[in-house]
mmCIF file of C-alpha atoms and ligand atoms in Angstrom:
data_model
loop_
_atom_site.group_PDB
_atom_site.id
_atom_site.type_symbol
_atom_site.label_atom_id
_atom_site.label_comp_id
_atom_site.label_asym_id
_atom_site.label_seq_id
_atom_site.Cartn_x
_atom_site.Cartn_y
_atom_site.Cartn_z
ATOM 1 C CA UNK A 172 -2.314 13.734 0.505
ATOM 2 C CA UNK A 173 0.075 10.876 0.424
ATOM 3 C CA UNK A 174 -2.043 8.557 -1.188
ATOM 4 C CA UNK A 175 -3.804 10.511 -2.933
ATOM 5 C CA UNK A 176 -3.389 9.236 -6.632
ATOM 6 C CA UNK A 177 -3.525 5.469 -7.820
ATOM 7 C CA UNK A 178 -1.763 6.066 -11.316
ATOM 8 C CA UNK A 179 1.324 6.638 -10.650
ATOM 9 C CA UNK A 180 4.796 5.851 -9.532
ATOM 10 C CA UNK A 181 5.185 5.111 -5.579
ATOM 11 C CA UNK A 182 6.269 8.165 -3.912
ATOM 12 C CA UNK A 183 9.738 7.960 -1.655
ATOM 13 C CA UNK A 184 7.205 7.152 1.960
ATOM 14 C CA UNK A 185 4.411 5.481 -0.116
ATOM 15 C CA UNK A 186 7.845 2.886 -1.578
ATOM 16 C CA UNK A 187 9.265 2.711 2.017
ATOM 17 C CA UNK A 188 5.772 1.873 3.203
ATOM 18 C CA UNK A 189 5.601 -1.000 1.051
ATOM 19 C CA UNK A 190 8.992 -1.506 1.166
ATOM 20 C CA UNK A 191 8.919 -2.046 5.313
ATOM 21 C CA UNK A 192 4.965 -3.230 6.216
ATOM 22 C CA UNK A 193 3.849 -5.116 2.855
ATOM 23 C CA UNK A 194 5.181 -6.807 -0.076
ATOM 24 C CA UNK A 195 6.426 -9.965 2.269
ATOM 25 C CA UNK A 196 2.819 -10.185 4.064
ATOM 26 C CA UNK A 197 1.383 -10.013 0.794
ATOM 27 C CA UNK A 198 3.088 -12.291 -2.030
ATOM 28 C CA UNK A 199 3.576 -15.127 1.774
ATOM 29 C CA UNK A 200 -0.906 -14.339 1.269
ATOM 30 C CA UNK A 201 -0.039 -15.504 -2.516
ATOM 31 C CA UNK A 202 1.584 -18.752 -1.636
ATOM 32 C CA UNK A 203 -1.591 -20.874 -1.916
ATOM 33 C CA UNK A 204 -2.581 -19.721 -5.138
ATOM 34 C CA UNK A 205 0.806 -20.304 -6.780
ATOM 35 C CA UNK A 206 0.223 -23.597 -5.562
ATOM 36 C CA UNK A 207 -3.206 -24.493 -6.890
ATOM 37 C CA UNK A 208 -2.259 -22.837 -9.939
ATOM 38 C CA UNK A 209 0.707 -25.220 -10.107
ATOM 39 C CA UNK A 210 2.893 -22.636 -11.201
ATOM 40 C CA UNK A 211 5.843 -24.401 -9.954
ATOM 41 C CA UNK A 212 5.768 -25.945 -13.042
ATOM 42 C CA UNK A 213 5.862 -23.005 -15.285
ATOM 43 C CA UNK A 214 9.649 -22.139 -12.994
ATOM 44 C CA UNK A 215 11.400 -25.489 -12.401
ATOM 45 C CA UNK A 216 12.008 -26.535 -15.887
ATOM 46 C CA UNK A 217 15.430 -27.319 -16.041
ATOM 47 C CA UNK A 218 16.802 -25.077 -18.659
ATOM 48 C CA UNK A 219 17.496 -21.481 -19.068
ATOM 49 C CA UNK A 220 14.052 -19.302 -19.105
ATOM 50 C CA UNK A 221 14.220 -15.102 -19.566
ATOM 51 C CA UNK A 222 11.281 -13.934 -17.063
ATOM 52 C CA UNK A 223 10.523 -10.445 -16.166
ATOM 53 C CA UNK A 224 8.823 -9.557 -13.459
ATOM 54 C CA UNK A 225 6.735 -5.809 -14.583
ATOM 55 C CA UNK A 226 6.290 -3.447 -11.379
ATOM 56 C CA UNK A 227 8.584 -5.627 -9.346
ATOM 57 C CA UNK A 228 8.714 -3.082 -6.285
ATOM 58 C CA UNK A 229 11.666 -3.621 -4.115
ATOM 59 C CA UNK A 230 12.195 -7.206 -6.298
ATOM 60 C CA UNK A 231 11.123 -9.243 -3.020
ATOM 61 C CA UNK A 232 9.266 -11.868 -5.693
ATOM 62 C CA UNK A 233 12.135 -12.034 -8.415
ATOM 63 C CA UNK A 234 14.331 -12.531 -5.248
ATOM 64 C CA UNK A 235 11.935 -15.877 -3.873
ATOM 65 C CA UNK A 236 12.228 -17.509 -7.058
ATOM 66 C CA UNK A 237 15.827 -16.782 -7.965
ATOM 67 C CA UNK A 238 16.123 -18.411 -4.655
ATOM 68 C CA UNK A 239 13.884 -21.735 -5.678
ATOM 69 C CA UNK A 240 14.943 -21.500 -9.310
ATOM 70 C CA UNK A 241 18.593 -20.289 -9.981
ATOM 71 C CA UNK A 242 18.799 -22.020 -12.992
ATOM 72 C CA UNK A 243 16.253 -18.599 -13.851
ATOM 73 C CA UNK A 244 17.229 -15.395 -15.932
ATOM 74 C CA UNK A 245 15.177 -12.594 -14.082
ATOM 75 C CA UNK A 246 14.749 -9.538 -14.824
ATOM 76 C CA UNK A 247 12.632 -6.801 -12.819
ATOM 77 C CA UNK A 248 11.462 -3.617 -13.832
ATOM 78 C CA UNK A 249 9.589 -0.629 -12.071
ATOM 79 C CA UNK A 250 8.945 2.719 -11.919
ATOM 80 C CA UNK A 251 9.739 4.040 -8.278
ATOM 81 C CA UNK A 252 13.955 5.172 -8.460
ATOM 82 C CA UNK A 253 13.982 3.837 -4.481
ATOM 83 C CA UNK A 254 12.355 0.523 -5.021
ATOM 84 C CA UNK A 255 14.908 -0.422 -7.540
ATOM 85 C CA UNK A 256 17.510 0.728 -5.852
ATOM 86 C CA UNK A 257 16.099 -1.154 -3.182
ATOM 87 C CA UNK A 258 16.184 -4.045 -4.802
ATOM 88 C CA UNK A 259 19.391 -4.013 -6.183
ATOM 89 C CA UNK A 260 20.533 -3.717 -2.599
ATOM 90 C CA UNK A 261 18.977 -6.966 -2.106
ATOM 91 C CA UNK A 262 20.771 -8.291 -4.741
ATOM 92 C CA UNK A 263 24.155 -7.350 -3.276
ATOM 93 C CA UNK A 264 23.193 -8.113 -0.162
ATOM 94 C CA UNK A 265 22.486 -11.876 -1.176
ATOM 95 C CA UNK A 266 25.250 -12.246 -3.708
ATOM 96 C CA UNK A 267 23.766 -12.082 -6.776
ATOM 97 C CA UNK A 268 23.302 -10.878 -10.060
ATOM 98 C CA UNK A 269 19.954 -10.065 -10.618
ATOM 99 C CA UNK A 270 18.896 -7.338 -13.197
ATOM 100 C CA UNK A 271 16.301 -4.218 -12.159
ATOM 101 C CA UNK A 272 15.905 -1.651 -13.779
ATOM 102 C CA UNK A 273 13.514 1.726 -13.919
ATOM 103 C CA UNK A 274 11.663 1.323 -16.401
ATOM 104 C CA UNK A 275 7.236 2.407 -17.235
ATOM 105 C CA UNK A 276 5.018 -0.988 -17.948
ATOM 106 C CA UNK A 277 2.885 0.992 -20.655
ATOM 107 C CA UNK A 278 6.761 1.665 -22.518
ATOM 108 C CA UNK A 279 9.194 -1.844 -22.062
ATOM 109 C CA UNK A 280 12.427 -1.176 -22.773
ATOM 110 C CA UNK A 281 12.900 -4.465 -24.561
ATOM 111 C CA UNK A 282 12.640 -6.037 -27.807
ATOM 112 C CA UNK A 283 9.596 -8.277 -29.217
ATOM 113 C CA UNK A 284 9.290 -12.557 -27.548
ATOM 114 C CA UNK A 285 12.261 -11.707 -24.956
ATOM 115 C CA UNK A 286 10.811 -13.555 -21.927
ATOM 116 C CA UNK A 287 9.497 -17.192 -21.451
ATOM 117 C CA UNK A 288 7.746 -15.802 -19.046
ATOM 118 C CA UNK A 289 5.840 -11.697 -17.947
ATOM 119 C CA UNK A 290 3.935 -11.398 -14.112
ATOM 120 C CA UNK A 291 2.693 -8.645 -12.761
ATOM 121 C CA UNK A 292 2.106 -8.806 -8.772
ATOM 122 C CA UNK A 293 -0.234 -5.713 -7.852
ATOM 123 C CA UNK A 294 1.514 -3.124 -9.526
ATOM 124 C CA UNK A 295 -1.889 -3.286 -13.078
ATOM 125 C CA UNK A 296 -3.873 -1.080 -11.408
ATOM 126 C CA UNK A 297 -1.652 1.641 -10.828
ATOM 127 C CA UNK A 298 -0.537 2.105 -14.433
ATOM 128 C CA UNK A 299 -2.049 4.569 -16.247
ATOM 129 C CA UNK A 300 -3.268 2.903 -19.127
ATOM 130 C CA UNK A 301 -3.358 -0.604 -18.548
ATOM 131 C CA UNK A 302 -3.968 -2.030 -22.155
ATOM 132 C CA UNK A 303 -1.245 -0.120 -23.042
ATOM 133 C CA UNK A 304 0.920 -1.987 -20.109
ATOM 134 C CA UNK A 305 -0.371 -5.459 -20.817
ATOM 135 C CA UNK A 306 -0.459 -4.739 -24.426
ATOM 136 C CA UNK A 307 3.751 -4.303 -23.684
ATOM 137 C CA UNK A 308 3.544 -7.604 -21.577
ATOM 138 C CA UNK A 309 2.342 -9.412 -24.591
ATOM 139 C CA UNK A 310 4.503 -7.526 -26.917
ATOM 140 C CA UNK A 311 7.990 -8.860 -24.893
ATOM 141 C CA UNK A 312 6.519 -12.557 -24.773
ATOM 142 C CA UNK A 313 7.639 -15.367 -26.341
ATOM 143 C CA UNK A 314 5.549 -17.402 -28.537
ATOM 144 C CA UNK A 315 4.745 -20.243 -25.991
ATOM 145 C CA UNK A 316 5.908 -18.061 -23.286
ATOM 146 C CA UNK A 317 3.380 -18.044 -20.045
ATOM 147 C CA UNK A 318 1.756 -14.186 -18.954
ATOM 148 C CA UNK A 319 0.832 -14.356 -15.802
ATOM 149 C CA UNK A 320 -1.296 -11.017 -13.650
ATOM 150 C CA UNK A 321 -2.249 -10.797 -10.005
ATOM 151 C CA UNK A 322 -4.056 -7.740 -8.989
ATOM 152 C CA UNK A 323 -7.261 -6.839 -6.867
ATOM 153 C CA UNK A 324 -10.401 -6.344 -8.259
ATOM 154 C CA UNK A 325 -13.081 -4.264 -7.013
ATOM 155 C CA UNK A 326 -15.310 -6.648 -7.395
ATOM 156 C CA UNK A 327 -14.131 -7.634 -4.035
ATOM 157 C CA UNK A 328 -16.517 -6.731 -0.783
ATOM 158 C CA UNK A 329 -15.424 -4.905 2.446
ATOM 159 C CA UNK A 330 -15.771 -8.061 4.335
ATOM 160 C CA UNK A 331 -13.044 -10.071 2.321
ATOM 161 C CA UNK A 332 -10.732 -7.215 2.890
ATOM 162 C CA UNK A 333 -10.577 -7.664 6.408
ATOM 163 C CA UNK A 334 -10.333 -11.111 6.586
ATOM 164 C CA UNK A 335 -7.128 -10.659 4.411
ATOM 165 C CA UNK A 336 -5.689 -8.426 6.712
ATOM 166 C CA UNK A 337 -6.251 -10.915 9.528
ATOM 167 C CA UNK A 338 -4.346 -13.239 7.737
ATOM 168 C CA UNK A 339 -1.376 -10.375 6.611
ATOM 169 C CA UNK A 340 -0.848 -11.195 10.739
ATOM 170 C CA UNK A 341 -1.014 -7.058 11.086
ATOM 171 C CA UNK A 342 -1.313 -5.963 15.056
ATOM 172 C CA UNK A 343 -4.497 -5.892 16.168
ATOM 173 C CA UNK A 344 -5.564 -2.336 17.174
ATOM 174 C CA UNK A 345 -3.588 -1.697 13.392
ATOM 175 C CA UNK A 346 -6.144 -4.148 11.412
ATOM 176 C CA UNK A 347 -9.124 -2.086 11.107
ATOM 177 C CA UNK A 348 -7.623 1.519 9.742
ATOM 178 C CA UNK A 349 -5.702 -1.392 7.665
ATOM 179 C CA UNK A 350 -8.540 -2.813 6.249
ATOM 180 C CA UNK A 351 -10.609 0.749 5.737
ATOM 181 C CA UNK A 352 -7.335 1.692 3.833
ATOM 182 C CA UNK A 353 -6.849 -1.175 1.342
ATOM 183 C CA UNK A 354 -10.598 -1.026 0.548
ATOM 184 C CA UNK A 355 -11.280 2.667 -0.481
ATOM 185 C CA UNK A 356 -7.133 3.128 -2.087
ATOM 186 C CA UNK A 357 -6.208 -0.270 -3.236
ATOM 187 C CA UNK A 358 -9.831 -2.242 -3.791
ATOM 188 C CA UNK A 359 -12.360 0.284 -5.054
ATOM 189 C CA UNK A 360 -10.525 2.029 -7.559
ATOM 190 C CA UNK A 361 -8.797 -1.807 -8.723
ATOM 191 C CA UNK A 362 -10.758 -2.952 -12.242
ATOM 192 C CA UNK A 363 -13.284 -5.592 -12.031
ATOM 193 C CA UNK A 364 -12.479 -8.953 -13.346
ATOM 194 C CA UNK A 365 -14.793 -7.931 -16.482
ATOM 195 C CA UNK A 366 -12.106 -5.006 -18.289
ATOM 196 C CA UNK A 367 -9.192 -7.479 -17.257
ATOM 197 C CA UNK A 368 -11.489 -9.539 -19.777
ATOM 198 C CA UNK A 369 -12.276 -6.903 -22.136
ATOM 199 C CA UNK A 370 -8.699 -6.020 -22.631
ATOM 200 C CA UNK A 371 -7.298 -9.842 -22.987
ATOM 201 C CA UNK A 372 -9.914 -10.350 -26.233
ATOM 202 C CA UNK A 373 -8.829 -6.908 -27.510
ATOM 203 C CA UNK A 374 -5.097 -8.351 -27.369
ATOM 204 C CA UNK A 375 -6.509 -10.784 -28.851
ATOM 205 C CA UNK A 376 -4.994 -13.274 -26.209
ATOM 206 C CA UNK A 377 -6.199 -17.374 -25.963
ATOM 207 C CA UNK A 378 -8.697 -16.646 -22.956
ATOM 208 C CA UNK A 379 -6.424 -18.361 -20.116
ATOM 209 C CA UNK A 380 -7.723 -18.994 -16.837
ATOM 210 C CA UNK A 381 -9.257 -17.250 -13.834
ATOM 211 C CA UNK A 382 -8.582 -18.150 -10.299
ATOM 212 C CA UNK A 383 -10.166 -15.760 -7.163
ATOM 213 C CA UNK A 384 -9.299 -17.325 -4.039
ATOM 214 C CA UNK A 385 -11.892 -17.243 -1.807
ATOM 215 C CA UNK A 386 -10.352 -15.190 1.102
ATOM 216 C CA UNK A 387 -8.496 -12.791 -0.584
ATOM 217 C CA UNK A 388 -9.820 -9.992 -3.243
ATOM 218 C CA UNK A 389 -7.324 -10.960 -6.249
ATOM 219 C CA UNK A 390 -6.718 -12.067 -8.544
ATOM 220 C CA UNK A 391 -4.576 -14.298 -11.322
ATOM 221 C CA UNK A 392 -4.777 -14.470 -15.239
ATOM 222 C CA UNK A 393 -3.431 -16.707 -17.053
ATOM 223 C CA UNK A 394 -2.859 -16.853 -20.692
ATOM 224 C CA UNK A 395 -0.156 -18.667 -22.805
ATOM 225 C CA UNK A 396 0.978 -16.668 -26.368
ATOM 226 C CA UNK A 397 -0.134 -19.464 -29.242
ATOM 227 C CA UNK A 398 3.486 -20.589 -31.153
ATOM 228 C CA UNK A 399 4.218 -18.850 -34.397
HETATM 229 C C1 SAM B 530 1.459 -2.723 -4.800
HETATM 230 S S1 SAM B 530 3.183 -2.401 -4.950
HETATM 231 C C2 SAM B 530 3.631 -3.945 -5.884
HETATM 232 C C3 SAM B 530 5.402 -4.073 -5.967
HETATM 233 C C4 SAM B 530 5.755 -5.899 -5.950
HETATM 234 N N1 SAM B 530 4.899 -6.181 -7.216
HETATM 235 C C5 SAM B 530 4.870 -6.701 -5.107
HETATM 236 O O1 SAM B 530 4.101 -7.607 -5.255
HETATM 237 O O2 SAM B 530 5.295 -6.391 -3.441
HETATM 238 C C6 SAM B 530 3.025 -1.625 -7.222
HETATM 239 C C7 SAM B 530 4.023 -0.874 -7.723
HETATM 240 O O3 SAM B 530 3.786 -0.792 -9.039
HETATM 241 C C8 SAM B 530 4.733 -0.024 -9.619
HETATM 242 N N2 SAM B 530 4.381 1.030 -11.267
HETATM 243 C C9 SAM B 530 3.116 1.873 -10.880
HETATM 244 N N3 SAM B 530 3.441 2.228 -11.838
HETATM 245 C C10 SAM B 530 4.198 1.685 -13.252
HETATM 246 C C11 SAM B 530 4.595 1.477 -13.371
HETATM 247 N N4 SAM B 530 4.264 2.384 -15.336
HETATM 248 N N5 SAM B 530 5.128 1.035 -14.358
HETATM 249 C C12 SAM B 530 5.632 -0.157 -13.492
HETATM 250 N N6 SAM B 530 6.171 0.241 -12.003
HETATM 251 C C13 SAM B 530 4.839 0.557 -11.995
HETATM 252 C C14 SAM B 530 5.054 1.464 -8.252
HETATM 253 O O4 SAM B 530 6.431 1.948 -7.965
HETATM 254 C C15 SAM B 530 5.322 0.031 -7.119
HETATM 255 O O5 SAM B 530 6.493 -0.391 -6.823
#
């Protein structure tokens, strides 16, 4: 079965499907949450800032951020060799020197406190142990740095999923099968928001904020690492 197991890296076929049909559509749906949360303020400050995307897929978000904020020092890591190869090809095509590495969120190859911003989009539900992975994101974050975690939640209902598929611009005939697939394979196996609250408490993070757009079955958890 192609999508039989959730907690593992993407297979070459999943990587191709994600790259070809999903990544940009999903990132477009996130623009409102980014605006509402004023995330531009996190990135726009005109000083050298180190930013990491954990589970970056083909690097679309890293490239988007680079186009908007060329002063950022951006890294992306992902377990999938195919998607990291694609992210590197994008960097060559766009003539930049963004850094992409094959690595596991559960064991990040970076020193403590390296990054000013660590973010992850739609990847956590694939990690075998989210407590370990989120703990790694927290470890590599500087004191005073921002952690931004976006993912689907199992709190969402079927209607919300269909509504987001419509907004993502899938062709009409594909909408219902796509919604069924997303609900069964990506939403139901995700964790409820409560799990993330418990993880942040276990990791002794400040409570931060959680936003959930009304029409997208996703959440953004945002918190700042206390100054030492
Ligand atoms: C739904 S995709 C999201 C990709 C990208 N963040 C985006 O929004 O387009 C999930 C990604 O998480 C990656 N992934 C799964 N488990 C991982 C792990 N343990 N460490 C790093 N990446 C992982 C997959 O290979 C895949 O690229």
